[in-house]
Backbone atoms as SQL, in Angstrom:
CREATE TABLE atoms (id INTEGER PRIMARY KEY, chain TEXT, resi INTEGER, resn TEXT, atom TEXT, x REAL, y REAL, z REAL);
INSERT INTO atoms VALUES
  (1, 'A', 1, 'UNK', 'N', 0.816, -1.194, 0.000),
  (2, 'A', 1, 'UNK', 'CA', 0.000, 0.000, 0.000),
  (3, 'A', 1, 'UNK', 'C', 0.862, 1.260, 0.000),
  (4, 'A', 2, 'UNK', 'N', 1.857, 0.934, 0.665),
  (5, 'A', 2, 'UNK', 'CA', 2.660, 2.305, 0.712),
  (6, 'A', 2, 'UNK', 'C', 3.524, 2.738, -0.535),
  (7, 'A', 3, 'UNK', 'N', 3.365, 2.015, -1.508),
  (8, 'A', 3, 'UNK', 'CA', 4.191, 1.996, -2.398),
  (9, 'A', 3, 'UNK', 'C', 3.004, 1.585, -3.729),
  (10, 'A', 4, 'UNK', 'N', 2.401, 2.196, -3.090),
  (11, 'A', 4, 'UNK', 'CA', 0.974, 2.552, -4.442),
  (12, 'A', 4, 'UNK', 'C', 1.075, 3.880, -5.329),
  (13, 'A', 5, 'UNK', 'N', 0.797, 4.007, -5.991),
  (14, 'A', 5, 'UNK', 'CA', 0.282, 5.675, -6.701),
  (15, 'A', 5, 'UNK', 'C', -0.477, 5.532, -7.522),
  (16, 'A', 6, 'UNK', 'N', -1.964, 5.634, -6.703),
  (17, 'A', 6, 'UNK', 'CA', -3.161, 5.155, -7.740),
  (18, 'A', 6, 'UNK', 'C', -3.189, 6.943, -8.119),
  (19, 'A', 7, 'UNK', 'N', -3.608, 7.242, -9.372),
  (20, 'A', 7, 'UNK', 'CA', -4.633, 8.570, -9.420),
  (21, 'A', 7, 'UNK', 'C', -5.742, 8.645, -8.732),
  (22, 'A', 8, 'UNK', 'N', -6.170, 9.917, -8.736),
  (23, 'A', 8, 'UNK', 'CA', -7.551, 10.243, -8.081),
  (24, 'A', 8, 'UNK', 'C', -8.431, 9.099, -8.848),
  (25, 'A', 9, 'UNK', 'N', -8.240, 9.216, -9.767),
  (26, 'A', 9, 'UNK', 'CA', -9.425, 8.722, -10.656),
  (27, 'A', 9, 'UNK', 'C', -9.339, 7.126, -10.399),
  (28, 'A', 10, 'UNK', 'N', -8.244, 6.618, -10.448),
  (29, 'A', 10, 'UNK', 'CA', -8.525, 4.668, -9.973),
  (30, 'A', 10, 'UNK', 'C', -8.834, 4.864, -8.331),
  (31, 'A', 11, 'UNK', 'N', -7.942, 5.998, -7.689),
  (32, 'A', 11, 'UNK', 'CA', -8.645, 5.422, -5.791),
  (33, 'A', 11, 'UNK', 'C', -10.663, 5.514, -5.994),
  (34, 'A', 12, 'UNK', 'N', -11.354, 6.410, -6.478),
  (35, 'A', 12, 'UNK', 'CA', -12.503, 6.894, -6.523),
  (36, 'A', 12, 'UNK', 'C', -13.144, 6.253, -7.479),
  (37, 'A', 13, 'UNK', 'N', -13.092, 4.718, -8.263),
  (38, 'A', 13, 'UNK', 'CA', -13.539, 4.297, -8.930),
  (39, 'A', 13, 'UNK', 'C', -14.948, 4.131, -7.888),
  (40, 'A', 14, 'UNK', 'N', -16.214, 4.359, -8.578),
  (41, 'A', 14, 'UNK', 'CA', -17.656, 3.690, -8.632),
  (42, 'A', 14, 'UNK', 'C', -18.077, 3.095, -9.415),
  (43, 'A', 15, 'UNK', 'N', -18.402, 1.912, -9.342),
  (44, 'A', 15, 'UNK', 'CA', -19.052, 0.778, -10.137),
  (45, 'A', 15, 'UNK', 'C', -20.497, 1.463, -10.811),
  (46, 'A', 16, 'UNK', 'N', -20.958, 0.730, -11.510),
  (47, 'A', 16, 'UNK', 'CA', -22.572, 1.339, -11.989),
  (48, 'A', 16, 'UNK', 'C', -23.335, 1.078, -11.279),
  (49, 'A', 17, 'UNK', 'N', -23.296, -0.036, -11.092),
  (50, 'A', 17, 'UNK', 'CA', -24.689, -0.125, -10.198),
  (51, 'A', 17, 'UNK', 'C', -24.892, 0.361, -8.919),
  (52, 'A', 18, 'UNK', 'N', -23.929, 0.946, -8.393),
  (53, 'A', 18, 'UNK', 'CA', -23.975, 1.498, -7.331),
  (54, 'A', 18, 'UNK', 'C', -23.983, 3.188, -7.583),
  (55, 'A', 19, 'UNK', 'N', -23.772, 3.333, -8.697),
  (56, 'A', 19, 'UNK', 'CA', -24.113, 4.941, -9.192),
  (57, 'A', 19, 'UNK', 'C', -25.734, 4.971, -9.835),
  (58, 'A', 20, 'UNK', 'N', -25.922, 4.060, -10.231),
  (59, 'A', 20, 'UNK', 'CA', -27.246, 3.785, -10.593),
  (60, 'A', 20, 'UNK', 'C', -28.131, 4.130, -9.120),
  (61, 'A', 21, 'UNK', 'N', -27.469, 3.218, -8.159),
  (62, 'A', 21, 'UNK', 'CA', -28.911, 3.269, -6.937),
  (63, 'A', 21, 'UNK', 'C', -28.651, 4.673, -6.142),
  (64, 'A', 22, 'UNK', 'N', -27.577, 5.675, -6.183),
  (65, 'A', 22, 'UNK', 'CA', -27.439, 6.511, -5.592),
  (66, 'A', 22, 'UNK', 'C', -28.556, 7.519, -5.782),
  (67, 'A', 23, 'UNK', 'N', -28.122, 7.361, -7.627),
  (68, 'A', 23, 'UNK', 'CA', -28.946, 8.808, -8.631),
  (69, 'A', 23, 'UNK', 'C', -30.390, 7.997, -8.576),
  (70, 'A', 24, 'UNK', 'N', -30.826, 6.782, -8.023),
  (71, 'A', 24, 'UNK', 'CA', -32.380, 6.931, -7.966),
  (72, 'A', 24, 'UNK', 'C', -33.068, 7.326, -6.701),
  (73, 'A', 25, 'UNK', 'N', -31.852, 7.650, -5.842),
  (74, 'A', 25, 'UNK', 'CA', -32.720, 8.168, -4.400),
  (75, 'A', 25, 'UNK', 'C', -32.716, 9.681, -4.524),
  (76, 'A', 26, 'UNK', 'N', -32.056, 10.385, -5.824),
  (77, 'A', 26, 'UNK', 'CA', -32.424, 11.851, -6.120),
  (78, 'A', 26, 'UNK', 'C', -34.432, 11.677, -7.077),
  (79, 'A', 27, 'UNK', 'N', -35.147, 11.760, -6.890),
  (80, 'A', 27, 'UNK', 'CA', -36.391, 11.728, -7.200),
  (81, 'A', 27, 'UNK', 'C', -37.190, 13.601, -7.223),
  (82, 'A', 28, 'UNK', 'N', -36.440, 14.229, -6.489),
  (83, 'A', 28, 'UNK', 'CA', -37.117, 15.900, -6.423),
  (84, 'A', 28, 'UNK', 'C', -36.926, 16.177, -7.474),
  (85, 'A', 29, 'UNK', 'N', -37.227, 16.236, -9.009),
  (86, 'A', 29, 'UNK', 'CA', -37.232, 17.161, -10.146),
  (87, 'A', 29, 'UNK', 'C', -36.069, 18.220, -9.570),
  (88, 'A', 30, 'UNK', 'N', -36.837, 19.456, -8.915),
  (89, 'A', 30, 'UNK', 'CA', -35.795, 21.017, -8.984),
  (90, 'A', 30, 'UNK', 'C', -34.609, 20.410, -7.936),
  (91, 'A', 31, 'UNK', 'N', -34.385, 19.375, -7.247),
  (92, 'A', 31, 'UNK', 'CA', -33.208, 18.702, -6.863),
  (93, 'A', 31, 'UNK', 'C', -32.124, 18.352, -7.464),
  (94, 'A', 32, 'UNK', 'N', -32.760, 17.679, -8.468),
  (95, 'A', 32, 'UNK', 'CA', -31.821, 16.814, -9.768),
  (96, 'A', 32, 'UNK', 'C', -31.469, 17.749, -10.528),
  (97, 'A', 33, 'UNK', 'N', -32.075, 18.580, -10.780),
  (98, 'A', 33, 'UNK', 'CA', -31.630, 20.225, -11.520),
  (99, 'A', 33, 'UNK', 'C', -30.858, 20.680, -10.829),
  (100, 'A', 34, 'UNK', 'N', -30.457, 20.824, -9.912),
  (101, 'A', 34, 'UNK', 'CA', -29.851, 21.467, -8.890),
  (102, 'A', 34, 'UNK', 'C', -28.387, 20.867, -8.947),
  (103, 'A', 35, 'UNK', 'N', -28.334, 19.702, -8.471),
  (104, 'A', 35, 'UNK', 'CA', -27.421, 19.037, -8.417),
  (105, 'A', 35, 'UNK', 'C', -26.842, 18.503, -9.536),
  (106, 'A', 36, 'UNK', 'N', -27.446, 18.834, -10.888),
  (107, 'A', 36, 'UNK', 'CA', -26.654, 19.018, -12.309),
  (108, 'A', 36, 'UNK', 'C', -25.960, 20.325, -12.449),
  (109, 'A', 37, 'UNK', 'N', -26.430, 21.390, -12.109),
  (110, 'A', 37, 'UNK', 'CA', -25.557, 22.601, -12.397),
  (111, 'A', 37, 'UNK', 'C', -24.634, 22.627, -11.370),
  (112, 'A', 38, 'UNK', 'N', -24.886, 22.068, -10.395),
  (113, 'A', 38, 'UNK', 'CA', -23.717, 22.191, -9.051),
  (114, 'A', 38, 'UNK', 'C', -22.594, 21.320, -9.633),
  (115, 'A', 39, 'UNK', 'N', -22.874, 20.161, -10.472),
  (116, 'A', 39, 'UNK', 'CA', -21.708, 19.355, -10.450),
  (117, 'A', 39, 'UNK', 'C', -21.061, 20.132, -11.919),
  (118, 'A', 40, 'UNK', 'N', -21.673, 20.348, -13.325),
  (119, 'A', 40, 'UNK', 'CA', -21.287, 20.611, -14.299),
  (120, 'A', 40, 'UNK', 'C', -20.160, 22.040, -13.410),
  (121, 'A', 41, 'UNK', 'N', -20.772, 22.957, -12.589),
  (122, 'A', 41, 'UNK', 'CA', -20.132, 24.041, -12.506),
  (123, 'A', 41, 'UNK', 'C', -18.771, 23.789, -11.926),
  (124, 'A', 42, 'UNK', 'N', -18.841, 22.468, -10.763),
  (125, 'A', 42, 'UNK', 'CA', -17.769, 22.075, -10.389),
  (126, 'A', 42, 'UNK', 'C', -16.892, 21.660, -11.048),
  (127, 'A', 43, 'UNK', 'N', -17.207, 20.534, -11.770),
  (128, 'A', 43, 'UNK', 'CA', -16.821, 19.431, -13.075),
  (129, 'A', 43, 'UNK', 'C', -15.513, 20.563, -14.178),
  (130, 'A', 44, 'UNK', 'N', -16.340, 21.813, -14.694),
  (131, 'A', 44, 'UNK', 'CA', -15.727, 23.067, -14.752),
  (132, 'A', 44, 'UNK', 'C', -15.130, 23.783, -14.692),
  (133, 'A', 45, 'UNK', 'N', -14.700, 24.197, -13.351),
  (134, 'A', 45, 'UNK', 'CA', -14.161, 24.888, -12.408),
  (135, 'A', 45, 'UNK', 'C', -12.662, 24.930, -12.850),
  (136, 'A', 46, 'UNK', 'N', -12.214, 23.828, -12.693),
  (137, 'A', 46, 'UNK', 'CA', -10.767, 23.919, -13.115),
  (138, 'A', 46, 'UNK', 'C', -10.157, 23.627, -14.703),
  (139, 'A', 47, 'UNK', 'N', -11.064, 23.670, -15.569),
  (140, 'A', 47, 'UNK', 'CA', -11.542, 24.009, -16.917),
  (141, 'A', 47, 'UNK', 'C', -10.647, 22.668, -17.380),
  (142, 'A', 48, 'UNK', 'N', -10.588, 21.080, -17.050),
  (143, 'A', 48, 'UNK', 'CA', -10.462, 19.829, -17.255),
  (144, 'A', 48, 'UNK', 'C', -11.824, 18.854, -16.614),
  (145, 'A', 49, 'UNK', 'N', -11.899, 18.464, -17.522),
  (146, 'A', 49, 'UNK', 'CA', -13.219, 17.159, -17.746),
  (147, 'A', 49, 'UNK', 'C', -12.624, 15.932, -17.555),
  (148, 'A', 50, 'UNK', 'N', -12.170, 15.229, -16.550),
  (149, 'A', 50, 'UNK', 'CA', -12.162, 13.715, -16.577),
  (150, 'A', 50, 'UNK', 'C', -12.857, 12.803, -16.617),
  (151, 'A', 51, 'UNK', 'N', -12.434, 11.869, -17.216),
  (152, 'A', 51, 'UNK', 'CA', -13.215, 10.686, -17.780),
  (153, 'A', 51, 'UNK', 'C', -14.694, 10.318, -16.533),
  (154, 'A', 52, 'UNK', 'N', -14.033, 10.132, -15.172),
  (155, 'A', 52, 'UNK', 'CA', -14.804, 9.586, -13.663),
  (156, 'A', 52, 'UNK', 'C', -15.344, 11.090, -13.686),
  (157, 'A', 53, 'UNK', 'N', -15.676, 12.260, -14.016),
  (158, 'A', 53, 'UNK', 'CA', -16.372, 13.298, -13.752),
  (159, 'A', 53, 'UNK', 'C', -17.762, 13.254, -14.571),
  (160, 'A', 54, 'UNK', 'N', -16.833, 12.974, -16.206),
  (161, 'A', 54, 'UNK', 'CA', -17.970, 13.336, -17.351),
  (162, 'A', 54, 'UNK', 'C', -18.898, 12.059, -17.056),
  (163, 'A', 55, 'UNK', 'N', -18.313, 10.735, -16.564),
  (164, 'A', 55, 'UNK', 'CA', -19.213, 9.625, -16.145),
  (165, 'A', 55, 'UNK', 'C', -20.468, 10.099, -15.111),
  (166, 'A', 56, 'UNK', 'N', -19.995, 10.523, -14.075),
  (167, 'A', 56, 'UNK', 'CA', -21.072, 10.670, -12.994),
  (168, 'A', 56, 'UNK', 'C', -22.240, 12.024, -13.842),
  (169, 'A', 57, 'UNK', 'N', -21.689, 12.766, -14.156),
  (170, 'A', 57, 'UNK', 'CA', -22.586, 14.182, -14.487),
  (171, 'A', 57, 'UNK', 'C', -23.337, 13.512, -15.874),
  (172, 'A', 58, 'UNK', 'N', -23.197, 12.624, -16.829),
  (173, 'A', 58, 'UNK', 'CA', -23.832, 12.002, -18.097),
  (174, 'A', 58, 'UNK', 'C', -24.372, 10.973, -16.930),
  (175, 'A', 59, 'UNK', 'N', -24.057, 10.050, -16.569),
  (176, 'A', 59, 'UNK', 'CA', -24.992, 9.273, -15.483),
  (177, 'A', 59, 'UNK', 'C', -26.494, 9.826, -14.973),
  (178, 'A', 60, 'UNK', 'N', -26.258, 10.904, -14.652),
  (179, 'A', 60, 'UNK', 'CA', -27.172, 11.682, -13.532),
  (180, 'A', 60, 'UNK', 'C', -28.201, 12.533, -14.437),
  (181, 'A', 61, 'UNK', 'N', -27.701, 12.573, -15.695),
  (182, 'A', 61, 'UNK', 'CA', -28.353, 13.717, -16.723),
  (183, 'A', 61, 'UNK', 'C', -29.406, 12.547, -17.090),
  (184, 'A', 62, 'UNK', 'N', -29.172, 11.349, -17.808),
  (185, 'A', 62, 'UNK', 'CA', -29.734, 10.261, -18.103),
  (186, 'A', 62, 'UNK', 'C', -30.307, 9.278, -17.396),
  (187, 'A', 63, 'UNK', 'N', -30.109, 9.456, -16.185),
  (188, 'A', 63, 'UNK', 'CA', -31.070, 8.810, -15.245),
  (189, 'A', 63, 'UNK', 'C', -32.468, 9.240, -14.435),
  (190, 'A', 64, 'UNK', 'N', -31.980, 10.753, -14.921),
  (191, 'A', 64, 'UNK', 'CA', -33.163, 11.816, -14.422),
  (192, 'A', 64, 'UNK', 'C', -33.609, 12.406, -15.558),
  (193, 'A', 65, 'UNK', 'N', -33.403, 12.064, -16.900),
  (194, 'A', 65, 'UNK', 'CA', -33.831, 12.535, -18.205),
  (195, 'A', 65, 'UNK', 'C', -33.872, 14.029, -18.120),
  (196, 'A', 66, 'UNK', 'N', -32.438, 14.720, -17.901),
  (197, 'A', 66, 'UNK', 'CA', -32.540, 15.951, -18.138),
  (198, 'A', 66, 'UNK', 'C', -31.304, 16.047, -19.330),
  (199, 'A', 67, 'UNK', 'N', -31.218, 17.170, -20.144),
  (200, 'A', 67, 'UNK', 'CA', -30.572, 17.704, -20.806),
  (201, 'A', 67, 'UNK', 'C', -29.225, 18.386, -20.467),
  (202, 'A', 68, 'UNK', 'N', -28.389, 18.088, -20.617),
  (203, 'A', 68, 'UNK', 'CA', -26.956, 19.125, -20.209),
  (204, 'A', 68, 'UNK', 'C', -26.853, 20.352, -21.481),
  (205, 'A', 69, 'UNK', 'N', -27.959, 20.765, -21.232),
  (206, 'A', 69, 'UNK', 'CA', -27.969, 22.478, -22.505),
  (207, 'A', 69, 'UNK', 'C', -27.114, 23.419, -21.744),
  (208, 'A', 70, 'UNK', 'N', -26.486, 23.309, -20.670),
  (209, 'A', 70, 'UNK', 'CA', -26.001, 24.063, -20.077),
  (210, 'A', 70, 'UNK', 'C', -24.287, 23.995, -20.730),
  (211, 'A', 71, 'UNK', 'N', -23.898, 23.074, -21.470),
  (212, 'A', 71, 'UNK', 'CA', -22.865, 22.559, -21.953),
  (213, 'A', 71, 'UNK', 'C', -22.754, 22.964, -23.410),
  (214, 'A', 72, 'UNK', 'N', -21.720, 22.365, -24.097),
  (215, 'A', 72, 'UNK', 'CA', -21.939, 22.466, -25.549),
  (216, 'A', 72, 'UNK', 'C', -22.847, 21.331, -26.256),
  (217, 'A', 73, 'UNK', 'N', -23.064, 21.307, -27.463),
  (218, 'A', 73, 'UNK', 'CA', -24.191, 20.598, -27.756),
  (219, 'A', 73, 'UNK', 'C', -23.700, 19.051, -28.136),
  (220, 'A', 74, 'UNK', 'N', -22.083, 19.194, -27.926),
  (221, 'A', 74, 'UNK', 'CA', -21.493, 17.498, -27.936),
  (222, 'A', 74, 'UNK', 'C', -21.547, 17.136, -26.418),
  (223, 'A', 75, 'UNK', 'N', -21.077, 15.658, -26.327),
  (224, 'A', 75, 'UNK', 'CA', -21.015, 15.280, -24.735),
  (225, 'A', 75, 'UNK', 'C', -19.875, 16.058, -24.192),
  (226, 'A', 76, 'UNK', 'N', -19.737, 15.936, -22.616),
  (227, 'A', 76, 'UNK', 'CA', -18.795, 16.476, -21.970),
  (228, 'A', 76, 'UNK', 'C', -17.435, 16.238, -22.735),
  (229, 'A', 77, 'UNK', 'N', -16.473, 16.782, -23.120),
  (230, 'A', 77, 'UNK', 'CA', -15.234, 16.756, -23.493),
  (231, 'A', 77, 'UNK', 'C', -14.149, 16.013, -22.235),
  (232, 'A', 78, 'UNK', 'N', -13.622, 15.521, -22.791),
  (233, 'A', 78, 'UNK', 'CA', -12.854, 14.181, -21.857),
  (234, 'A', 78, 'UNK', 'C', -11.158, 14.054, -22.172),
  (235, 'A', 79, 'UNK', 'N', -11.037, 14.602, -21.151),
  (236, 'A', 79, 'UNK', 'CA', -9.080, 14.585, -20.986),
  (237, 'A', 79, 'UNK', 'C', -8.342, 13.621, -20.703);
């Protein structure tokens, strides 16, 4: 262990189905809205898109059938 060097992105792996049952206990409509612009703005923020980011925020858009119009009109861009 001490002689690991996972990236962020392999320590923070989530499986699907367990991202699946998270994003179905979001059910509030203006919630799930909410918590799409909170993450895209985060996701953002440091103006890089990783692969485990653009996953969860396309996850959450498509499980709650909302639109990412807040984006460009391709999928999230992926570094």
């Amino acid at each position: 262990l001490a002689g690991s060097h996972l990236t962020w992105t392999e320590q923070c792996h989530i499986d699907p189905r367990t991202l699946q049952q998270m994003l179905a206990e979001g059910n509030d409509p203006a919630l799930q809205r909410t918590i799409i612009e909170l993450g895209i703005a985060l996701v953002e923020a440091d103006g890089e898109v990783v692969p485990g980011e653009a996953l969860v925020i396309e996850a959450a858009a498509e499980s709650w059938q909302l639109p990412l119009d807040r984006l460009h009109a391709a999928p999230l861009p992926v570094n």
